[in-house]
Structures are given as C-alpha cells and as structure tokens.
Amino acid sequence: MIDLHAAVADLRTWQEALYQDLHRHPELSLQEHATAERIETELRELGLTTERIGGTGVVAVIENGDGPTVLERADIDGLPVTEASGLPYASEEPGRMHACGHDVHISTLLGAVRVLTAHRDAWHGTFIALFQPAEETAQGARAMVADGLVDRIPRPDVALAQHVMPGAAGRIGTLAGPLLCQGDSLRVTIHGRGAHGSMPHSAQDPVVVASAIVLRLQTIVARELRPGTFGVVTVGALNAGTKSNIIPATAELLLNVRTYDPAVREHVLAAIRRIVDGECAAAGIETPADIELYDAFPLTSNDPEVTATVTGALTAALGEESMEEAEPTTGSEDFSCIPDAFGTPYTSWVLGGFDPEAYDRAVERGTVAQDIPANHALNYTPVMQPTLSAGTTALVAAALAYMGS
Amino acid sequence: MIDLHAAVADLRTWQEALYQDLHRHPELSLQEHATAERIETELRELGLTTERIGGTGVVAVIENGDGPTVLERADIDGLPVTEASGLPYASEEPGRMHACGHDVHISTLLGAVRVLTAHRDAWHGTFIALFQPAEETAQGARAMVADGLVDRIPRPDVALAQHVMPGAAGRIGTLAGPLLCQGDSLRVTIHGRGAHGSMPHSAQDPVVVASAIVLRLQTIVARELRPGTFGVVTVGALNAGTKSNIIPATAELLLNVRTYDPAVREHVLAAIRRIVDGECAAAGIETPADIELYDAFPLTSNDPEVTATVTGALTAALGEESMEEAEPTTGSEDFSCIPDAFGTPYTSWVLGGFDPEAYDRAVERGTVAQDIPANHALNYTPVMQPTLSAGTTALVAAALAYMGS
Amino acid sequence: MIDLHAAVADLRTWQEALYQDLHRHPELSLQEHATAERIETELRELGLTTERIGGTGVVAVIENGDGPTVLERADIDGLPVTEASGLPYASEEPGRMHACGHDVHISTLLGAVRVLTAHRDAWHGTFIALFQPAEETAQGARAMVADGLVDRIPRPDVALAQHVMPGAAGRIGTLAGPLLCQGDSLRVTIHGRGAHGSMPHSAQDPVVVASAIVLRLQTIVARELRPGTFGVVTVGALNAGTKSNIIPATAELLLNVRTYDPAVREHVLAAIRRIVDGECAAAGIETPADIELYDAFPLTSNDPEVTATVTGALTAALGEESMEEAEPTTGSEDFSCIPDAFGTPYTSWVLGGFDPEAYDRAVERGTVAQDIPANHALNYTPVMQPTLSAGTTALVAAALAYMGS
Amino acid sequence: MIDLHAAVADLRTWQEALYQDLHRHPELSLQEHATAERIETELRELGLTTERIGGTGVVAVIENGDGPTVLERADIDGLPVTEASGLPYASEEPGRMHACGHDVHISTLLGAVRVLTAHRDAWHGTFIALFQPAEETAQGARAMVADGLVDRIPRPDVALAQHVMPGAAGRIGTLAGPLLCQGDSLRVTIHGRGAHGSMPHSAQDPVVVASAIVLRLQTIVARELRPGTFGVVTVGALNAGTKSNIIPATAELLLNVRTYDPAVREHVLAAIRRIVDGECAAAGIETPADIELYDAFPLTSNDPEVTATVTGALTAALGEESMEEAEPTTGSEDFSCIPDAFGTPYTSWVLGGFDPEAYDRAVERGTVAQDIPANHALNYTPVMQPTLSAGTTALVAAALAYMGS
C-alpha cells in the first residue's frame, strides 16, 4: 500500500514549479509543441517511453505485470485570452492563457505517474497516461483517434479524467450519468442577392432573412421540446454586410446547440435545417443555405459502476468531507471520444480549485467576469494548494481502485 | 456667339488624354491630392488663379465684366473598387477606380473653362468653376462650406452640375423638382450582456434584439408611410459576435434611409429611434442603444425656373433628339449643399455615357454587375465620345444661358 | 338646349323627399329588394320600361333616335352600420345605414332621368340608367354581367359614374387615369395541430406561425416593391383559439391587398403565397395553408379622352370654381366591371357632399370617427344641397356632352 | 381492523349506480347545484351533518373520539364538452360532460365515508369529507377558503386527494415533491388605433403588435430561463379584427403560463409585462396594454413524509404490483389551496382508470383525441372497475394510516 499523503506531499516543490512554468507558457489548440516536449521530457526522466499520437498528443504506456489496464487523460491546450490575474507566474504570452486549468490537469497527471512509477510494488496491470491536445476546439481527442490511437495502445478497461472547476479547492464532485452536454457548432450561410441600399426590390435581402431565422429559432426550445427538457440554441454570431447603403449578398450565422439527449439533439438539428429552409423559401431564395456542422463536442455520460468504484476510492483517500455530488453542467468537452473509440466505460470528475473566501472577495471586488465567475475568464487561476495535491491523490487513488494490490 | 460645336471639337485630343490620365489614377474621398494638383495645373495654364477650399477642393473664379454669376461644380473623388473593365486606360491603382464617372465631370468642366476663357467676348459676368472632393462619402460639399466657401467666393446667381449615368452616350435628361433623394446613414449599437453560449439566462442577447429590430423596421415603410410614399429603410449591415459559443455583448446595425419628403424623413428617423428603444426595452436592456447619424446626403430638388432655362439652352445646343425628361432616382448626392449654403437656385442634369449597343452586349455576356448595371460597378466605364463632347457642350450652353451676350 | 339650372331646381321637392325616404330604409348588399322596387316605380312613372338584371339590379334603356349610347350607373346598397347622425331622416333600420352615399347616387341618377325624359328634344341617342346592387361587397357589377348584361342592353359608347365623397358640397373632382385602386381580400387558413396549452411539443402551433406570417408580410411592401410604388398588405383580422390553455389547430387571417399596377398586384399575391408556404414549412406543417381570394375590386382607371370631354362639360355647367383635380385614393369600387364587360371607355368622378364648415365643427366636437372622417362612418351623411342638385346637373351635363344636339 | 376488500366489495351495486347517475348529469363549475344536493342526501342518509361552504361546496365532519384529523377532498364539477363515448350512461346534458373523472372522485369519497362510518370501531379521530366545486376554473378551492373554511371546520393534520388519470385501471402512482405545476392564465389586450384597411398610416395596427409579441414571448423560455428549467408560455388564443379591410383597434391574446418554481413564475410574468410594453412602445402605442391574470392554479407539491406514509399504507392495502412512482406532469389543479389555507401537509395521488387493452384499441380506431389521449377528451370515460373499488380502498387505507387503531 502506498502512503498517498506522504507520496503526494513529496512532489510539492517539483509539482508547483512545473505548474508555474506551464502556466507562464500556454499554447493554443493544436500548437502545443513546447508543452508536448515538456511532457515528454518529464516522462523520459522517469525512464518511460513516449509516443506522439495526433500531432501534439503524448502517450506513455506503463506496463507492470498482469492486471487491469487503466487510462487517465489530461488535456493540455490553453486559450486565446490575455491573462489579467496579477499572479507572479501569470502567462508571459500575450493573447494566450491557461484559463481553463489544463495546466492543473498536466501537473496532476504527471504527479500521478511519478507516484505510480515510484511504487510499482503497490499495483499490477497497465497504466496509460494520455496527454491530449486541443480540447478547447473539440479537435484533439478525435485527432488522436484518427491517428490510430486504438491500434497503437492497449485497450483500457476503464478510462478516467478530471477537470478543475470553480469550487472549493481540493473538493471532488462525482456524478453517475450525464455530466457534460453535447455541444454542436453550425455555420449557416444564407445566399441572398445584393443590391444598392436604395434598391431593395432588386435584392433578396439576407439581413431580413437571417433576422427572421433568429426569431424563429427561438421556437425550437420554447415550443418543440417537451417543457423542462435541457436544450440550448444560441446564435453566437450573425454577420452580414459592411456598409449602410449596400444590401449584402450573404449573411452568416454561427449557432451553438447544447443537449443531453441524443434524440433531442437530432430533433434540434433537424428543426434548424427546417427553419432555415422555410425562411429562405419565404424570401424566394432558391439557392439552399449552407449548414456546416464544424465543431461537435460529445456527451460526457459517466458509467454508473465506474463512478461508484471511483467515488468509493476517492472517499477513502480524501475523506468524506471532500466529496460531493456534482451537478450536470451546461458545458461540454471531448474526453469521451477516447473511451468511446475503445468501447470502454469511463468517468470524469470535478476538482474544485479555488479558495472559497478569496473567491468571494474577488466577486465582491468585481474582478471576475460578470456574475458567473467561470472557466475561460481572464482571472480563472486556481490556487495551487490543495488543488494540486488533491488532484494528484485523486488520480492515483482512482487508478489503484482497479490496479491496486 | 461661340460656335460651340467647333469649340468643343477643338478640345478633343487634350480632353481625351486628360480623361484617360484621370481615369488611370483615381484617388479616394478626401485624399484627392494629385487630382487637385492636376486640376490646379490645368487652370493655371489658362492664366487663372485657383484657391484651395475644403482641403482638396479647388475653385477658380473667372471675372469677365458685369453680369450674372454662374457656378458649375464637378466632383472629383474615386471609389474603393478594383477596376475590371479591360480598358487600355484602366485604373493603375489596385482597389481604386473612377467607377462613378467623376473623371468625366472633371474633364468636361475643365473643357468648359477652356471654351469660356477662349471666348471672353461671348459672355459677361462671373464664372465659378468648383471642383469638389468627397462626394461619395457626403463629406466634400460640407467640407468646402465649413472651410468658408460662402465668404471666399462671390455668391452665385445660379448653380449647375451634371452627372454621368447609365444612359445612351450624349443624351441629356433634365427634371424640375426632386431628382435625387435624401440619404441618411445611421449606426445603431445595441448594448446587451454577453455570456457563454450555453448560458442564455445570464445574457441579454443582442443578436435576438437586433433581429427583432430588423423585422420591426419593416413596418415603417409597410405600415407607417402613406401608401405610395417614397421611403426606404435598409439594414445594410448587421454584425454581432465572432464565435458560436459566446453570446456577444453588443450588436451593430448600419441603416440607410432614403426619402424625398423631409416630413417623411423626420417620421422615419423618429420611428427608428422608437423601434430600437422598444425592442431593447422588451429585452430588459436598460443601457440606451446608441444611434449615430454618420452620413447624410441632402435632397437634390431642381429649381423649376432654372431647369426650364437650362433645358431650353441645352435643347438649342444639342438638339431635341438629345433631350429627355429624367426620372427621379433612388440615389443621392451632396451637390445641393453648395447652392443651399448660398441660398442659390440650382439644377442638376443627367448625362448619358454609354454606347447602348455595346452596353446591351455586355449585359448579355454577363460582365456587368447583376441585373442592375449601375454606377459603382467594376466596369462602370462611360465611352469617351460623344460623352465628353456632349457634357462639355452642355456645361458651356447652360452657363451662357445666363451669361451669354 | 336645356336650362339645366331651372330643370334641376324643379326637381328639388321630389328629389329631397325621395332621398330622405331612401336614407331611412337602407338595405344590405344583394338584399336591396324594396330599393329596387322603388327605383322601378319611379322609372315606370316616367313611362319607362325596366328590366331586372343580377337580382336586384335595375336597368332602363331610353331610346331617343340616332346618336351615341351613354350609360350612367348608380350603386344602391347600404352598409351594416348603425346610424348615429341625429338627423330627422336617419335610418330606421338598426344595423343598416346608407353610410357610403349610395342614396345620393340613386336620387341624382333618377333626377337625371327625369330631366332627360322631360327634354327629349335636347338630345339624340340612347341613354341607359343602370342601378347596380352590392357595390360594397364587390359582387353587384359582376352579378349583372353574369346575368347577361352585355347581351340584354345596347353596347354603350361611354360609361359614367359619380361617387359622393368627403369634400365641399357641390364640388366635383375629375382625374384621368387611375382614380381608385384594386382591392383584393384573401382568407388564409393555417392548418397546424392543436394540443393542451401545457404541451407545446405535441402541437404545431398555428398562433406562432400566423404571427411569423404577419411580420414577414411586412417585407412585401417594405422590401419587394420598388420604393414609392403604391401597395398595401393589411392583415385586417387574425383569429385563432378561444382558451388560454388549449393550443388551437388552426388560425385564420383575412388579408386586404391594395394596388394600382396589375403587375404589382400579381407580385404581391405571389409573395403572400410564398411567405405563407415558407412560414408553414419552417414550422414543419405539411398540410398546405388554404388561400382563398374571396373578394376582388377592380382598378378604376379613367379614360383620358372621356375624362377630358366630361370635365369640359361639367366645367361649363357648374362653373370653373366648382371643379378640381381629384387625387388617386386608397379606396376601391366595382363600377369598372361594367364598362370592361363591354370594352367601353369610362370615367368616374367625385362629388363633394359636405358643408365644410359644419364638417370642421363636427371634427372638433369629436363626433366623426377618429381623425379620418370617411365613408362608412356612423355619421357619414352628406348635406342634401347643393349635393343633390350638383350631382344631378353633373350627370345630365356629362350625358349631353355626348348626346346633346 | 377492517376487511377492506370485503367492505369495498359490499358497496359495488350502490356505488356503480351512483357513479352512472352522476355521469349522466354533469354540471359546470360553480353551477353544481344538483350534484351538491345529491352529495348532501348521500351523507345525510348515513346520519351525518353537512355544511355548505363556498356555494356548492359540501363538507361533512365526522368526529370519532380523540385522534388525528384527516381531510379528504373530491372535486365535483364537469366540463363544457359534448360526450361522444357511446356509453349507456353517457351524459344526458348536451355540452356538458364529466370528462375529467370528477364523478369517480365523488363516488369513491362517498364510498370511503360509508366504509368509515360503518366501522367506527376501527379508527379514532376526526374525518373530514370535503366536496369542492369548480376545480376546472381554479375557482372552487379559493371560494371555499373565502367562505370561511378555516374557521368553520377543524384544522386537519393531513389533507389527501386523488385524481383519476389515463393509466391502467386500479393502479396508483405516488410522488413526493412537485406533482402538478402552477398554471396561470392571462388576458392581454392591446389598444391600437383602427383605420380602413387601405390606410395603415392612420392606424396603430394591433395585429402587427400582437404578432411581434407572440414571437418575442418565445425568448422567455428559450433564452431567459436556465436551460432545462420547466416553463411554458403558450398563446392559446389571439383574436383581432373581423374584416379584411378594417384594421381593428384592439387585439386580445390569452396566455397560459406553466411553472414549477415560484421564482421562475415571477420571472416569466414580469417578462411578459416587459415584452408587451416594449412591443407596444415600438409601435408608438401610448395606451398601456391591459394584462389581467384571470385564472391561477397553484403548485401541487406533495409533502415527502405524508407521501411516504400514504404510499406505505396503499402498498399494504392494494399490493406492490398496483403501485408505481408518478411522474411530474404539465397539468395543474387547485387542491393545494385548501391545505395551504390551514398550513397542513398534503399529498395527492394518481389513480389509473382505463382498461389498457381497450384503450389501446380505441387509439387504433382513432376515437381518442389526437395522439394525446387525455383528460378533457370527448371520450375520457374511465372503466368502472377496478377504478371505483381501488379508489375507495385507497382513500380508506390512506385515512386509516393516520387514524387507524
């Protein structure tokens, strides 16, 4: 048996330095070159072999005799945000920031690898540490799968992940079933006919058509879904024209759809097509609108059995007082693409990363974005402790729940 | 008496070379530096004194004894268009083109000055040749007025202008009363509240509000104006947001309003304010929307008496077969700011500039923009003759209608 | 030659009594039984033969030697309005009123017949007095044509009509060309799917679809017609549902379309179909909406030559000071169906019927409907004189312009 | 102990005759005169004293020594529906039907009173049988409270009710927490300005404003409520105008709002006011729209402890196989007004009333309304058995759970 508390405490100096260094040098999705090299260096220092999968994805497979295969995944990309945290280790890259805590994910998974490699006698089986690029754009997990992931590493029996969130530092939330929703992004391009602004009769005005579409889209959630069903149809962008006196030929809408139920998702996507087509037809536009699904986050639905096992292990390791039931959120991520590619059950849990009191004070000072302090904000900077130690402990404990001797 | 036919014919070589040179080197509004210098050079070669008014505006006052004062105006700016005419003298400036025929206006007014200065015995009075910048942006006439025009030149008894249009080359159209409408451009900025795309309940979605505004604006022309009243409310641009999953905080609409009747204009502008405010209120947005009137073309309403006098003179000079009654158009320009500053009556006429047969063939070949071949198109290139000779003759004949002995 | 002034003055006692009697007993469209009998009685008293055409239509053909054939038409129906004029001869029929002055039309045409039959030596030709039912519902003229009008009376060389309007009593307005617009009424029925009000997901909500249609219809006049084109698309009625908690299965819209140009009318009707279909499609409704054209008033476009002839004759008879140029109105009527059936040129003029001063005082007292005192109001009661005498004089003078010796 | 099975079986002949008689003679809300008298007669035959509260409400208080006070409530009104069931005991009143099963509620509660009065030795305490009028219009419970209910009967320790629903006959569904939502009905009257259909510029068109409101209301559920929140805003009726060529002065909308969370309800009602006001303002309408809340059903949220106790008792009495967990529905009722007036905990359960096989065959034959066979349909006729026996057993067993010795 590992003395988890001691093993994790020993990592502290190394882990905090690593975390600060990662935080200073965030890289954007699919461009995580230095980050991937740093991860490789850290893994090789432990004598491990690494493999690049999906460009900037890094995987280390640690075999340790017969036993279950456990995969743990960390995502590694930053965001196009300019940090405004005032921290001594704030991002040194203007316009880039680890504003979603992926640096915590890297640091804790590398910490877990350190603990596991240092205590090979305490477990049996195969541990896979998977560092995934481009979670923010929903491209990274699919890129790894497309690059042959399933054939290049052993099939895991279980897949695990954690995500740092705006909760009390060190607190863990688990939930069986749907935790994160599906998120689809669509680009709708209306092909009208332009004309001089004073000649509307010569145009098929795409601004009017786009506006009619926006209003009509509201009826999907308001009238077509059963009351109380989770669903969101957001038009995040509507762009048409550049001058007041020129009626443009086209209008572009960027839509975001959020659902938990695949049947609801299908209904919503079909309704969008139907409404766009109907509104174009009402305007006499014969060229079909283009509707491109350019971004799709999968549903994250935690396996009940895996969740129960992991919850038990984490409770034992961190104490009852550190555990809570997570709530389904309106967010999305792409982790589940990886276990789904293998047909492997999975669970993903939530790791609180904020000093509740400091956080409340920040809210009072108005330094957090709006009234929803959230991931992606300019000052989304978890406190290092106990976030890093709790996250590392959780990863080790969850892995040992399957592989522990 | 001048033999106008001979006098204009003598200009041909000089005038065509001048025209081609101007056409090769268009300059954008308020940046007509080389053009203004070229005009000054041409005027000084005739022994005239020139004055800069309104930056790149050029005026020459030619005194020739007692008699009426006649002002003729040419606008001089080009457009941000890349020429696609295939002409040997096509624009050499990428992204700039004389696509509205202002080079014809300069060449014919300089031609008229040549004829008048060469025949000082045929007229008495004061002739003012005024070359105005920035017509395309409705800034130039006002810039000249703001720069002291009224105090720096004699008050004209009558003001005249012509504009080359897509008609048969050499044909002139005159019209008493309103010829060109008022054109106002407004920038409407909606101040909502942004949020993550999955959290509409935290936002005041400006995309929805802007769309409701666009649909509701349709009721101004459809329901608020007396049926048959001329009025246009175009939303030429609607821009909000950049990503599907971020609800933006603001939306910007660029509106173009066209009217002939000032009371209708007032009603429409008030209705826009009312609708924008009402739709923001419906969304619970308390920050008032910004509505900025950033561009305003005045009404061009030809004085009946001046129009009758000029029509008579032009008919005598060019023949009955060259004359027609113009139709009020949906377009606008800023010439009338100048006579209005003096309280002077004016008329503006239309000069056809196209070989009707060649033009028809072009339409068949599909090389003209859409089905509305019009000013501002990539191939809006009048034929040189008889456009230049007819335009020069018209300017001289109209001036002599007042100053001729 | 007839002394028109004396001849008309002689009618006064009879004509005012006739008018008051008609005014007391209005009858609704297609139910003008007593009115038709009264007209027949009056005509027979003059020794004339009458014919019933189109049910309650009455025609008398008065042959008087060789010469042109002139048709004059009066419409005879009242409206479903309860009179609130306070006149001693107000309607005695609750819910019925001559609120559009058809009693003036009958009285003046019968007066004209009296004058013409009394002075047969003053004219040569054939005079046709035609009393038409059901003008208000656009049914009467067509009913007479359908009942064989063209084969049952001589073909007129010219057809004439007048309509009393809210102008100064005794003043006549004439206009060559379009005077009254086309008016079409359409019934649009949306076939959605009803459900309990708490179950929108089980419904195809026709209330939402109808609302989207109403807003989208605004774009026809605002964006599809050339600016300044006369066109009206009114949704006069929208009715759907009876209880808050039941989503109805259908919605009904009653549309009124007004146009002067047949091509514009065709465009508008096609656009309505297109918009209704598009909006139903956007809602996923597969049952096509019913669109029924249930009422159609034709264009009234006065023949220029006939109008000139009539204007001259009326000016001679009534004096320059009684004449003015009429303005095209937004109203409609069905007179032109009759000359159109024969291919006969026609003109229709406007007869002022109100004491301007009394009228102004009424407006001040607020006893006229809203700010648009107009035909169909509860107190639309022309003053008897000089309305009746001027209207009679006009009918005789116009007929004599063709048949006078 | 009572042998419930035998006691209920003994009632069968009397109970089925009573039920058929009630079913034949339904009465509308607040007009349940004969029904109330029949209930009084039945109760008095058992030697009980009755009291009229709230007009047609009937209450009998049965004291039986010390012990808890239990209130059971049945609603008694029918619906304005013409029955189309084909049953021998179908409604004999055209336009009225017990289409929501209140006749089952009366019959089973009278049955329970019979059992309890026949077995006074088996229980101790006070039993209150409350027969409430006008549930369908949400008026009856409030009418009883307004008529002094709280002061006129003993305060119950627990209040119970059941409702027959489209489930398998004899099956009972219970649920702790919210079972039925709040339902509010609002009448919105828009005060525009009418005009002739050809004169939109003289009107403030309420049809356009009402349509804009309907579309904008969609944003409340779609954008203002947190995704997944239960909320419905239905416009069940929109009525404006009667003729195509008259723009009406007013439009009336009937809205239905359904919510489970009082804060959500407050938000929705405020948003409706905001949207109506904003859309009227956009049209320049200064007269405020009338918004009348004319009907309000309260939330039905079952007390967890009472529900657990009752579920246990019903399971013991009817068997595990007869019990299921009910689902929250989109419907509403007014029962909770009564316990809320006393501050008493309550539970309401669902009683299945249909032969599943016969029901399925009816659906196949297409004789049930649409695809949502539901309360209020023309053939909503529960089978008598085992509906009546199970409902009676349930009421007795639930009462004895508190008062049983």
mmCIF file of C-alpha atoms in Angstrom, chain A residues 149-298:
data_model
loop_
_atom_site.group_PDB
_atom_site.id
_atom_site.type_symbol
_atom_site.label_atom_id
_atom_site.label_comp_id
_atom_site.label_asym_id
_atom_site.label_seq_id
_atom_site.Cartn_x
_atom_site.Cartn_y
_atom_site.Cartn_z
ATOM 1 C CA LEU A 149 -4.889 5.531 -31.093
ATOM 2 C CA VAL A 150 -6.936 2.354 -30.848
ATOM 3 C CA ASP A 151 -4.283 0.296 -32.613
ATOM 4 C CA ARG A 152 -1.282 1.933 -31.020
ATOM 5 C CA ILE A 153 -2.013 1.477 -27.318
ATOM 6 C CA PRO A 154 -3.569 -1.338 -25.314
ATOM 7 C CA ARG A 155 -7.317 -1.273 -24.903
ATOM 8 C CA PRO A 156 -8.067 0.195 -21.464
ATOM 9 C CA ASP A 157 -10.546 -1.480 -19.153
ATOM 10 C CA VAL A 158 -11.516 1.874 -17.764
ATOM 11 C CA ALA A 159 -10.814 5.498 -18.661
ATOM 12 C CA LEU A 160 -10.639 8.360 -16.178
ATOM 13 C CA ALA A 161 -10.311 12.130 -16.268
ATOM 14 C CA GLN A 162 -10.756 15.100 -14.000
ATOM 15 C CA HIS A 163 -11.458 18.789 -14.641
ATOM 16 C CA VAL A 164 -10.684 21.678 -12.333
ATOM 17 C CA MET A 165 -13.746 23.872 -11.791
ATOM 18 C CA PRO A 166 -14.850 26.918 -9.775
ATOM 19 C CA GLY A 167 -15.401 25.137 -6.465
ATOM 20 C CA ALA A 168 -13.623 24.981 -3.140
ATOM 21 C CA ALA A 169 -10.026 23.859 -3.631
ATOM 22 C CA GLY A 170 -9.480 20.157 -3.047
ATOM 23 C CA ARG A 171 -13.159 19.233 -3.115
ATOM 24 C CA ILE A 172 -14.172 16.497 -5.555
ATOM 25 C CA GLY A 173 -17.541 16.102 -7.239
ATOM 26 C CA THR A 174 -18.607 12.864 -8.884
ATOM 27 C CA LEU A 175 -21.807 12.048 -10.759
ATOM 28 C CA ALA A 176 -23.139 8.899 -12.415
ATOM 29 C CA GLY A 177 -24.737 9.538 -15.792
ATOM 30 C CA PRO A 178 -24.636 12.698 -17.896
ATOM 31 C CA LEU A 179 -22.244 15.308 -16.518
ATOM 32 C CA LEU A 180 -21.441 17.447 -19.555
ATOM 33 C CA CYS A 181 -23.693 18.048 -22.506
ATOM 34 C CA GLN A 182 -23.242 17.638 -26.205
ATOM 35 C CA GLY A 183 -22.180 20.839 -27.899
ATOM 36 C CA ASP A 184 -22.543 21.381 -31.637
ATOM 37 C CA SER A 185 -21.474 24.399 -33.630
ATOM 38 C CA LEU A 186 -23.051 25.135 -37.001
ATOM 39 C CA ARG A 187 -22.249 27.716 -39.634
ATOM 40 C CA VAL A 188 -25.330 28.795 -41.590
ATOM 41 C CA THR A 189 -24.709 30.813 -44.734
ATOM 42 C CA ILE A 190 -27.699 32.491 -46.397
ATOM 43 C CA HIS A 191 -27.248 33.169 -50.105
ATOM 44 C CA GLY A 192 -29.419 36.159 -50.955
ATOM 45 C CA ARG A 193 -28.866 38.732 -53.677
ATOM 46 C CA GLY A 194 -27.144 42.034 -53.003
ATOM 47 C CA ALA A 195 -28.096 45.454 -54.364
ATOM 48 C CA HIS A 196 -27.651 49.121 -53.667
ATOM 49 C CA GLY A 197 -29.228 50.057 -50.346
ATOM 50 C CA SER A 198 -31.814 52.202 -52.103
ATOM 51 C CA MET A 199 -32.991 49.328 -54.292
ATOM 52 C CA PRO A 200 -34.432 46.667 -52.002
ATOM 53 C CA HIS A 201 -36.673 45.457 -54.818
ATOM 54 C CA SER A 202 -33.586 44.277 -56.709
ATOM 55 C CA ALA A 203 -32.281 42.328 -53.734
ATOM 56 C CA GLN A 204 -33.122 39.208 -51.791
ATOM 57 C CA ASP A 205 -32.137 40.749 -48.507
ATOM 58 C CA PRO A 206 -30.197 38.221 -46.410
ATOM 59 C CA VAL A 207 -30.247 40.527 -43.374
ATOM 60 C CA VAL A 208 -34.009 40.266 -43.169
ATOM 61 C CA VAL A 209 -33.917 36.503 -43.736
ATOM 62 C CA ALA A 210 -31.237 35.995 -41.091
ATOM 63 C CA SER A 211 -33.259 38.041 -38.616
ATOM 64 C CA ALA A 212 -36.381 36.014 -39.306
ATOM 65 C CA ILE A 213 -34.345 32.846 -38.756
ATOM 66 C CA VAL A 214 -33.012 34.079 -35.410
ATOM 67 C CA LEU A 215 -36.505 34.816 -34.114
ATOM 68 C CA ARG A 216 -37.943 31.579 -35.430
ATOM 69 C CA LEU A 217 -35.122 29.505 -33.917
ATOM 70 C CA GLN A 218 -36.433 30.560 -30.500
ATOM 71 C CA THR A 219 -39.450 28.335 -31.062
ATOM 72 C CA ILE A 220 -37.333 25.178 -31.007
ATOM 73 C CA VAL A 221 -36.601 25.333 -27.292
ATOM 74 C CA ALA A 222 -39.788 27.249 -26.432
ATOM 75 C CA ARG A 223 -42.309 25.145 -28.336
ATOM 76 C CA GLU A 224 -40.783 21.999 -29.834
ATOM 77 C CA LEU A 225 -39.004 20.482 -26.821
ATOM 78 C CA ARG A 226 -41.031 18.935 -24.025
ATOM 79 C CA PRO A 227 -41.146 21.502 -21.197
ATOM 80 C CA GLY A 228 -38.211 21.053 -18.847
ATOM 81 C CA THR A 229 -36.005 19.358 -21.441
ATOM 82 C CA PHE A 230 -32.433 20.568 -21.490
ATOM 83 C CA GLY A 231 -31.671 22.294 -24.769
ATOM 84 C CA VAL A 232 -29.959 25.477 -25.935
ATOM 85 C CA VAL A 233 -29.928 27.059 -29.392
ATOM 86 C CA THR A 234 -27.676 30.112 -29.333
ATOM 87 C CA VAL A 235 -26.876 32.307 -32.310
ATOM 88 C CA GLY A 236 -23.467 33.410 -31.111
ATOM 89 C CA ALA A 237 -22.669 35.405 -34.225
ATOM 90 C CA LEU A 238 -24.646 36.995 -37.013
ATOM 91 C CA ASN A 239 -22.590 38.833 -39.580
ATOM 92 C CA ALA A 240 -23.806 40.390 -42.808
ATOM 93 C CA GLY A 241 -22.704 43.429 -44.747
ATOM 94 C CA THR A 242 -20.204 46.200 -44.167
ATOM 95 C CA LYS A 243 -21.852 49.405 -45.397
ATOM 96 C CA SER A 244 -25.191 51.004 -44.721
ATOM 97 C CA ASN A 245 -26.000 51.583 -48.371
ATOM 98 C CA ILE A 246 -25.110 48.187 -49.802
ATOM 99 C CA ILE A 247 -27.500 45.285 -49.262
ATOM 100 C CA PRO A 248 -25.120 42.343 -48.897
ATOM 101 C CA ALA A 249 -25.450 39.118 -50.874
ATOM 102 C CA THR A 250 -24.906 36.796 -47.938
ATOM 103 C CA ALA A 251 -25.344 36.515 -44.194
ATOM 104 C CA GLU A 252 -23.542 34.138 -41.874
ATOM 105 C CA LEU A 253 -24.848 32.806 -38.579
ATOM 106 C CA LEU A 254 -22.817 30.763 -36.102
ATOM 107 C CA LEU A 255 -25.057 28.570 -33.979
ATOM 108 C CA ASN A 256 -24.318 26.669 -30.810
ATOM 109 C CA VAL A 257 -26.541 23.768 -29.792
ATOM 110 C CA ARG A 258 -26.415 22.159 -26.339
ATOM 111 C CA THR A 259 -28.278 18.968 -25.497
ATOM 112 C CA TYR A 260 -28.078 15.989 -23.162
ATOM 113 C CA ASP A 261 -30.361 13.618 -25.024
ATOM 114 C CA PRO A 262 -29.246 12.408 -28.476
ATOM 115 C CA ALA A 263 -32.879 12.292 -29.645
ATOM 116 C CA VAL A 264 -33.307 15.909 -28.593
ATOM 117 C CA ARG A 265 -30.086 16.772 -30.438
ATOM 118 C CA GLU A 266 -31.379 15.128 -33.611
ATOM 119 C CA HIS A 267 -34.664 16.973 -33.300
ATOM 120 C CA VAL A 268 -32.968 20.332 -32.783
ATOM 121 C CA LEU A 269 -30.570 19.893 -35.702
ATOM 122 C CA ALA A 270 -33.436 18.887 -37.994
ATOM 123 C CA ALA A 271 -35.517 21.830 -36.788
ATOM 124 C CA ILE A 272 -32.675 24.240 -37.575
ATOM 125 C CA ARG A 273 -32.471 22.904 -41.131
ATOM 126 C CA ARG A 274 -36.261 23.121 -41.452
ATOM 127 C CA ILE A 275 -36.441 26.685 -40.177
ATOM 128 C CA VAL A 276 -33.540 27.934 -42.284
ATOM 129 C CA ASP A 277 -35.053 26.358 -45.397
ATOM 130 C CA GLY A 278 -38.536 27.680 -44.640
ATOM 131 C CA GLU A 279 -37.351 31.230 -44.016
ATOM 132 C CA CYS A 280 -35.242 31.227 -47.190
ATOM 133 C CA ALA A 281 -38.229 29.930 -49.137
ATOM 134 C CA ALA A 282 -40.409 32.688 -47.669
ATOM 135 C CA ALA A 283 -37.946 35.180 -49.166
ATOM 136 C CA GLY A 284 -37.939 33.457 -52.550
ATOM 137 C CA ILE A 285 -34.306 32.439 -52.193
ATOM 138 C CA GLU A 286 -33.711 29.338 -54.273
ATOM 139 C CA THR A 287 -30.058 28.704 -53.508
ATOM 140 C CA PRO A 288 -30.075 26.400 -50.491
ATOM 141 C CA ALA A 289 -28.438 27.822 -47.397
ATOM 142 C CA ASP A 290 -25.212 26.092 -46.403
ATOM 143 C CA ILE A 291 -25.343 24.492 -42.978
ATOM 144 C CA GLU A 292 -21.980 23.191 -41.835
ATOM 145 C CA LEU A 293 -21.509 21.317 -38.556
ATOM 146 C CA TYR A 294 -17.974 22.495 -37.849
ATOM 147 C CA ASP A 295 -17.488 21.583 -34.227
ATOM 148 C CA ALA A 296 -19.042 18.850 -32.140
ATOM 149 C CA PHE A 297 -18.406 18.060 -28.510
ATOM 150 C CA PRO A 298 -19.696 14.633 -27.449
#
